[in-house]
Coordinates of C-alpha atoms in Angstrom, one line a residue:
X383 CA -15.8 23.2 115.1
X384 CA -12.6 21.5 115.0
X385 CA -10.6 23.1 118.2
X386 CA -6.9 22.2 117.3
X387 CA -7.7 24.1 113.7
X388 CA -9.7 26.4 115.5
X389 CA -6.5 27.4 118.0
X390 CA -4.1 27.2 115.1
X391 CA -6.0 29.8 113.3
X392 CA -6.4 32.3 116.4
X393 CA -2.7 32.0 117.1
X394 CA -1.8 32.4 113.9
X395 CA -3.6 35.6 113.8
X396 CA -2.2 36.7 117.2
X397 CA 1.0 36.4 115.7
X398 CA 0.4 38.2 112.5
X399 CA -1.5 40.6 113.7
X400 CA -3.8 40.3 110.7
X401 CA -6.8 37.6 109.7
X402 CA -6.0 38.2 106.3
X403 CA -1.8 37.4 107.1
X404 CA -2.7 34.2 108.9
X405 CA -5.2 33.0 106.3
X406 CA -1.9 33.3 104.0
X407 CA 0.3 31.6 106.3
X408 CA -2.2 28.6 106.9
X409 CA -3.2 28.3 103.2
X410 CA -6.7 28.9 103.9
X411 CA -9.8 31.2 102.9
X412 CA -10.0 34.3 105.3
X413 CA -13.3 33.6 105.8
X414 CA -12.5 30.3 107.0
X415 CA -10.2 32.1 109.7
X416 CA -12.3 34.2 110.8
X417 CA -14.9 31.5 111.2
X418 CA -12.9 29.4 113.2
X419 CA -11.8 32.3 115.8
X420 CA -15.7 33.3 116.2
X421 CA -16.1 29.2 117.2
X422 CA -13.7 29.5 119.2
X423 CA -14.8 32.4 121.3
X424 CA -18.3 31.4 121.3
X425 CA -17.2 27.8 122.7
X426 CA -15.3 29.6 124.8
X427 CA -17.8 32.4 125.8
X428 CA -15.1 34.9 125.7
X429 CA -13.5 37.7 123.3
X430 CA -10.2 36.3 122.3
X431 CA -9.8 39.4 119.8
X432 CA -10.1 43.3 119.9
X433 CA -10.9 43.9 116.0
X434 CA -10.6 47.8 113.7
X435 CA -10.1 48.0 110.2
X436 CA -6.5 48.4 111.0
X437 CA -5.2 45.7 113.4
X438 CA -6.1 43.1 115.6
X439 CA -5.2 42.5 119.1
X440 CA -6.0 40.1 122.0
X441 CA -8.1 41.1 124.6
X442 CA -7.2 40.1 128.3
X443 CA -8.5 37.0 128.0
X444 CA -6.9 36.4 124.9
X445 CA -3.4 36.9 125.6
X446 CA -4.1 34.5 128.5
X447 CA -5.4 32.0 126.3
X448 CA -2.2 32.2 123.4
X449 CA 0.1 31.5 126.2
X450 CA -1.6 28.5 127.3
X451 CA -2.7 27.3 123.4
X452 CA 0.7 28.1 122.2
X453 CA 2.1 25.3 124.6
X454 CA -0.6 23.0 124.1
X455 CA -0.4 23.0 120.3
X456 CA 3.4 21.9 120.4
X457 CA 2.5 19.3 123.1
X458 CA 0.7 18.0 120.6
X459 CA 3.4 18.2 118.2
X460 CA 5.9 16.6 119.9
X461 CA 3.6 13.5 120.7
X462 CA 2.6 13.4 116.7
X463 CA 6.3 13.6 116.2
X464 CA 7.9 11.2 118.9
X465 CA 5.5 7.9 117.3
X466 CA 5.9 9.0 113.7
X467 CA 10.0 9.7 114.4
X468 CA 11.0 6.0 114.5
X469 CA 9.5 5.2 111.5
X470 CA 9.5 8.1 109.3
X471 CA 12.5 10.1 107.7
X472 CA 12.4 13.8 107.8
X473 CA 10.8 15.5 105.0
X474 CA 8.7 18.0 103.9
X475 CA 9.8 22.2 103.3
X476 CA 11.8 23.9 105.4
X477 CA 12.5 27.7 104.7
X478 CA 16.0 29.3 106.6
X479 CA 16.9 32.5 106.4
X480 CA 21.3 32.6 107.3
X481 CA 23.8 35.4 106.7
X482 CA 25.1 35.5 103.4
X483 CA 29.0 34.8 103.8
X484 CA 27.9 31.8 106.0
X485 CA 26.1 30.4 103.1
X486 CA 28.4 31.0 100.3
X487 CA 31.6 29.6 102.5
X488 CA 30.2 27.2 104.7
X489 CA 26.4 26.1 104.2
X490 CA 26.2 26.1 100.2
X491 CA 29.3 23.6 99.7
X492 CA 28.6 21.4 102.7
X493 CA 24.8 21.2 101.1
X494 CA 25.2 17.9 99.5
X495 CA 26.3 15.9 102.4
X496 CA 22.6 17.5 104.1
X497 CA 21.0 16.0 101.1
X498 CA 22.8 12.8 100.8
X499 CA 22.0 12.6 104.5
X500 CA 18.3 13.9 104.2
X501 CA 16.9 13.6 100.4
X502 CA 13.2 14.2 101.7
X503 CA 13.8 17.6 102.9
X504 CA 13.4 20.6 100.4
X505 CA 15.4 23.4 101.7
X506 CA 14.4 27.2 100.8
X507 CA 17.5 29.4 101.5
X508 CA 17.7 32.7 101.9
X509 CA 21.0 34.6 102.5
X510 CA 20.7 37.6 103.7
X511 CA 21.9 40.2 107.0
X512 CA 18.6 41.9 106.6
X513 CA 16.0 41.4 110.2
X514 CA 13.3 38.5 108.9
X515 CA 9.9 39.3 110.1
X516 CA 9.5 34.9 110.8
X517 CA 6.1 34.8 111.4
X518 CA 5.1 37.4 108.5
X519 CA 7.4 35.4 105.6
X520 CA 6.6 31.9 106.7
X521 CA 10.2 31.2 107.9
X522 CA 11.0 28.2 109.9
X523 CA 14.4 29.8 111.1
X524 CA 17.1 32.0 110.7
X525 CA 20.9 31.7 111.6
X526 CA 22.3 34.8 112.7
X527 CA 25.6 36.0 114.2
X528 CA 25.6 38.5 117.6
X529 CA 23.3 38.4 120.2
X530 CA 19.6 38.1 119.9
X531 CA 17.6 41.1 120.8
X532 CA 14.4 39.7 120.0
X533 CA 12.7 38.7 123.0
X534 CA 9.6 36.8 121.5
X535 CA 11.9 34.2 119.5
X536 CA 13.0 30.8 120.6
X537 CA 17.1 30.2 120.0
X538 CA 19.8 27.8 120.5
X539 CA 23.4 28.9 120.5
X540 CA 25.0 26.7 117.9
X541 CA 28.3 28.4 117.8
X542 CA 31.0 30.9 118.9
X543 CA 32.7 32.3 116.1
X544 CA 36.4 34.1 117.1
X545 CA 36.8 37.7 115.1
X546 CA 39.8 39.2 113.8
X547 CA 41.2 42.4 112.7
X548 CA 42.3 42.9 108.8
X549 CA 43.4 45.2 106.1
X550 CA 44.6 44.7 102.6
X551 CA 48.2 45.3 101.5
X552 CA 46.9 47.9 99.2
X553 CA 45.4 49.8 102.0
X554 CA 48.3 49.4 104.5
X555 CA 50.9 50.6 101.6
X556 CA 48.6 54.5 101.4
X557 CA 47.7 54.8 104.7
X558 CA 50.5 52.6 106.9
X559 CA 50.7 50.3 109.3
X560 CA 48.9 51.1 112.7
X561 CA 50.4 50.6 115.8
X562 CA 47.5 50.7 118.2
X563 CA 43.6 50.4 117.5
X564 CA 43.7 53.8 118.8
X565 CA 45.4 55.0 115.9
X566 CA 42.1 54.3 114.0
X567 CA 40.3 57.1 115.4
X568 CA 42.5 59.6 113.7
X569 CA 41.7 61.1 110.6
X570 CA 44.5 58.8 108.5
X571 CA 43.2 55.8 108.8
X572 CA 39.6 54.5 107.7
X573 CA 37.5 51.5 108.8
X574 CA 34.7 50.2 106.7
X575 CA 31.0 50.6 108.5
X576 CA 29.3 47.4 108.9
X577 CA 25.2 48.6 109.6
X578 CA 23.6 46.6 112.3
X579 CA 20.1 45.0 110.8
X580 CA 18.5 46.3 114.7
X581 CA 20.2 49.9 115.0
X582 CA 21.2 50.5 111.0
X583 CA 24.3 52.2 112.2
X584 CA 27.4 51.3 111.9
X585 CA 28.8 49.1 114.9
X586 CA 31.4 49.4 117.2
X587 CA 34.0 47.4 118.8
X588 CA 35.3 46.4 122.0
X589 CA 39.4 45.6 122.0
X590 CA 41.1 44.4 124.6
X591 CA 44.8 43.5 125.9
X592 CA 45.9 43.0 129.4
X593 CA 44.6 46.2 131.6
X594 CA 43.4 48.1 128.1
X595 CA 40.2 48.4 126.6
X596 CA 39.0 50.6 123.9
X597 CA 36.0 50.5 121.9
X598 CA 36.7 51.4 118.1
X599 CA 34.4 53.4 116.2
X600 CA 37.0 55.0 113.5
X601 CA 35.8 56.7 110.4
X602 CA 34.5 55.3 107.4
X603 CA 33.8 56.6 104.0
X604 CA 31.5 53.7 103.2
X605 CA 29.7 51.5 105.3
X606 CA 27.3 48.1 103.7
X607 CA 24.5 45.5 105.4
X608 CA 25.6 42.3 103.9
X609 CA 28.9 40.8 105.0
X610 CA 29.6 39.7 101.0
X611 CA 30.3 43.1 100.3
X612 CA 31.5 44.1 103.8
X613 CA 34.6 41.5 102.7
X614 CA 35.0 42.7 99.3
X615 CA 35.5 46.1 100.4
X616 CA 37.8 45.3 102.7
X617 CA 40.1 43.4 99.8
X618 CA 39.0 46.4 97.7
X619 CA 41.4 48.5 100.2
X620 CA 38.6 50.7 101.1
X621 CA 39.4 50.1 104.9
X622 CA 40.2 48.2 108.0
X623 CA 37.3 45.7 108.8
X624 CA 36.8 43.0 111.4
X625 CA 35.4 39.4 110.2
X626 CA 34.7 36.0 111.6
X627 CA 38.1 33.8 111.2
X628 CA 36.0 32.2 108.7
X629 CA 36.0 34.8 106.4
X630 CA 39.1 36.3 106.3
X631 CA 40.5 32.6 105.9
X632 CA 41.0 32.5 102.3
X633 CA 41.9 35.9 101.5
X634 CA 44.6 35.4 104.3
X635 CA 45.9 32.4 101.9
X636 CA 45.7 34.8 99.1
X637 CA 47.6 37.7 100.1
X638 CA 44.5 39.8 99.7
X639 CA 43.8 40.5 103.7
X640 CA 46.7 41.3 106.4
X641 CA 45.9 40.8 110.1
X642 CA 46.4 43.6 112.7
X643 CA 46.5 43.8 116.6
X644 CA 47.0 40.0 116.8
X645 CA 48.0 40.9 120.7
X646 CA 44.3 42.3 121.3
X647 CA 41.5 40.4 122.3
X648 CA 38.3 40.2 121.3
X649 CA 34.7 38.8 122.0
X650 CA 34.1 35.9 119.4
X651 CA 30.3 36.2 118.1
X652 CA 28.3 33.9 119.0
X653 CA 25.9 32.1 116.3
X654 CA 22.3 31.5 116.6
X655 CA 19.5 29.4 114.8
X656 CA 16.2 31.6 116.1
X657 CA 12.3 30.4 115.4
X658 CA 9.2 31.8 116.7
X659 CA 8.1 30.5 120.0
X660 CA 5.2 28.7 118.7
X661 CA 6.8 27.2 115.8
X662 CA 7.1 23.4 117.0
X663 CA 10.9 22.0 116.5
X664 CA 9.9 19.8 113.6
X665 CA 12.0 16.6 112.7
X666 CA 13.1 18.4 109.7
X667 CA 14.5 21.3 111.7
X668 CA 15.9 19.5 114.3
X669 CA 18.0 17.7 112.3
X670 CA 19.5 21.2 110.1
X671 CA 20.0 22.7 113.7
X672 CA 22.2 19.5 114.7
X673 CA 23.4 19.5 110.8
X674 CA 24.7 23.3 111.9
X675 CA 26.0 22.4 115.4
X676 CA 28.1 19.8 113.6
X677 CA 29.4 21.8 110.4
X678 CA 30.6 24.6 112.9
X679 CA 32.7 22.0 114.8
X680 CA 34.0 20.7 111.7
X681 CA 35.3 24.0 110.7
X682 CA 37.7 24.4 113.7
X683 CA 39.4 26.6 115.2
X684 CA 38.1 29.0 112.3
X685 CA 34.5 28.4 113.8
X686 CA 34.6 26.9 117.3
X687 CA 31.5 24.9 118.6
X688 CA 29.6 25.9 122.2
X689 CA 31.4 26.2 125.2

């Protein structure tokens, strides 16, 4: 029995809850998997595994023994990594998952400095809002925008990204100009729903100036889950939406967005590249998370770097 392959497979199958899953995710034989994890506890002399036809879970013993191979395996990572770095350019696959306006206005056009910079590395990209399951779809890491509610992931804050308040003319010309964010609680005016990935309902938001504080709900007569059409509505003049600075940038320069409340403060979002706790920071992803860190800065003050 070979132990590292041997821990890589029960982890694996601690984290997807399935042998079959893990067999996918490793690129190996089920039967292979579940070969290794009987070595394993029979070197061991314990039960790693409580197995139905339905799930698996770890027994006591087992969860105790994830923790502790979980840390060991990336040990072993990083010293792979730290004699190979010096020599070696990063390459290999690396899948990402980051929200969809991010990567049509910022990541997608800044791509071929990454490459120029990094030609070994084939990058997947997904854009999406939706919640990516890391562990199940083989993702490296995702980027995401707000804070991070799942406790079992590994983040580092790459970002803070200030919001604003918009509407197009179109919109402002039927239903007027409002004075107060109060005013958008009242049956005139309508906001466009933005539906949270965690909650998938609408979100609210926190305004504030001086001693005043409100949270905004407001009414909507449509609300989306991907911030490309959460912008295009808002040109469309279906409502009044709030967008990273980013966003409403170039429809500003266009004409096709207004902004409102520009007295009124409010909580910039902060910006996230997430990965699964036992997922070792490779070379290849620790270079796109510091590739991130420095794009953000670059796109100042409409995207402001850590604090």
């Amino acid at each position: 029995m070979d132990r590292i392959d041997a821990m890589q497979a029960f982890v694996r199958v601690v984290e997807t809850g399935s042998f079959t899953k893990a067999a996918e995710t490793l690129q190996a034989s089920k039967t292979r998997v579940t070969q290794l994890v009987q070595q394993l506890e029979t070197h061991l002399r314990v039960k790693l595994l409580h197995r139905t036809t339905r799930k698996v879970n770890t027994t006591a013993d087992g969860a105790a023994y994830y923790e502790r191979a979980v840390r060991l395996l990336a040990d072993l990572d990083d010293a792979e990594t730290s004699l190979s770095a010096a020599s070696e350019a990063p390459r290999g696959r690396l899948r990402v998952d980051v929200p969809a306006p991010l990567a049509s206005l910022v990541l997608v056009p800044a791509l071929p400095v990454f490459h120029a910079r990094y030609p070994d590395i084939q990058l997947d990209l997904g854009a999406s809002d939706r919640k990516v399951d890391l562990i199940d779809e083989n993702v490296d890491c995702v980027v995401r925008g707000g804070e991070l509610t799942e406790s079992s992931l590994r983040a580092r804050h790459v970002a803070d990204l200030p919001l604003g308040v918009y509407a197009a003319p179109d919109y402002l010309a039927r239903a007027g100009m409002p004075d107060h964010p109060q005013a958008l609680e009242d049956g005139h005016h309508r906001i466009i729903g933005y539906r949270g990935s965690r909650t998938g309902a609408p979100l609210a938001h926190l305004m504030r100036r001086g001693d005043e504080q409100l949270r905004i709900h407001g009414r909507h007569v449509l609300s989306v889950d991907d911030g490309n059409a959460y912008l295009a509505a808002g040109v469309a003049g279906l409502g009044v939406l709030w967008l990273p600075r980013y966003m409403a940038h170039a429809p500003l320069a266009r004409g096709e967005l207004v902004p409102l409340f520009e007295d009124w403060q409010l909580d910039p979002m902060p910006l996230y590249v997430a990965f699964p706790p036992s997922r070792h920071v490779s070379r290849k992803l620790r270079v796109f998370i510091d590739w991130i860190v420095e794009l953000m800065a670059q796109h100042a003050p409409a995207i402001q770097p850590p604090r």
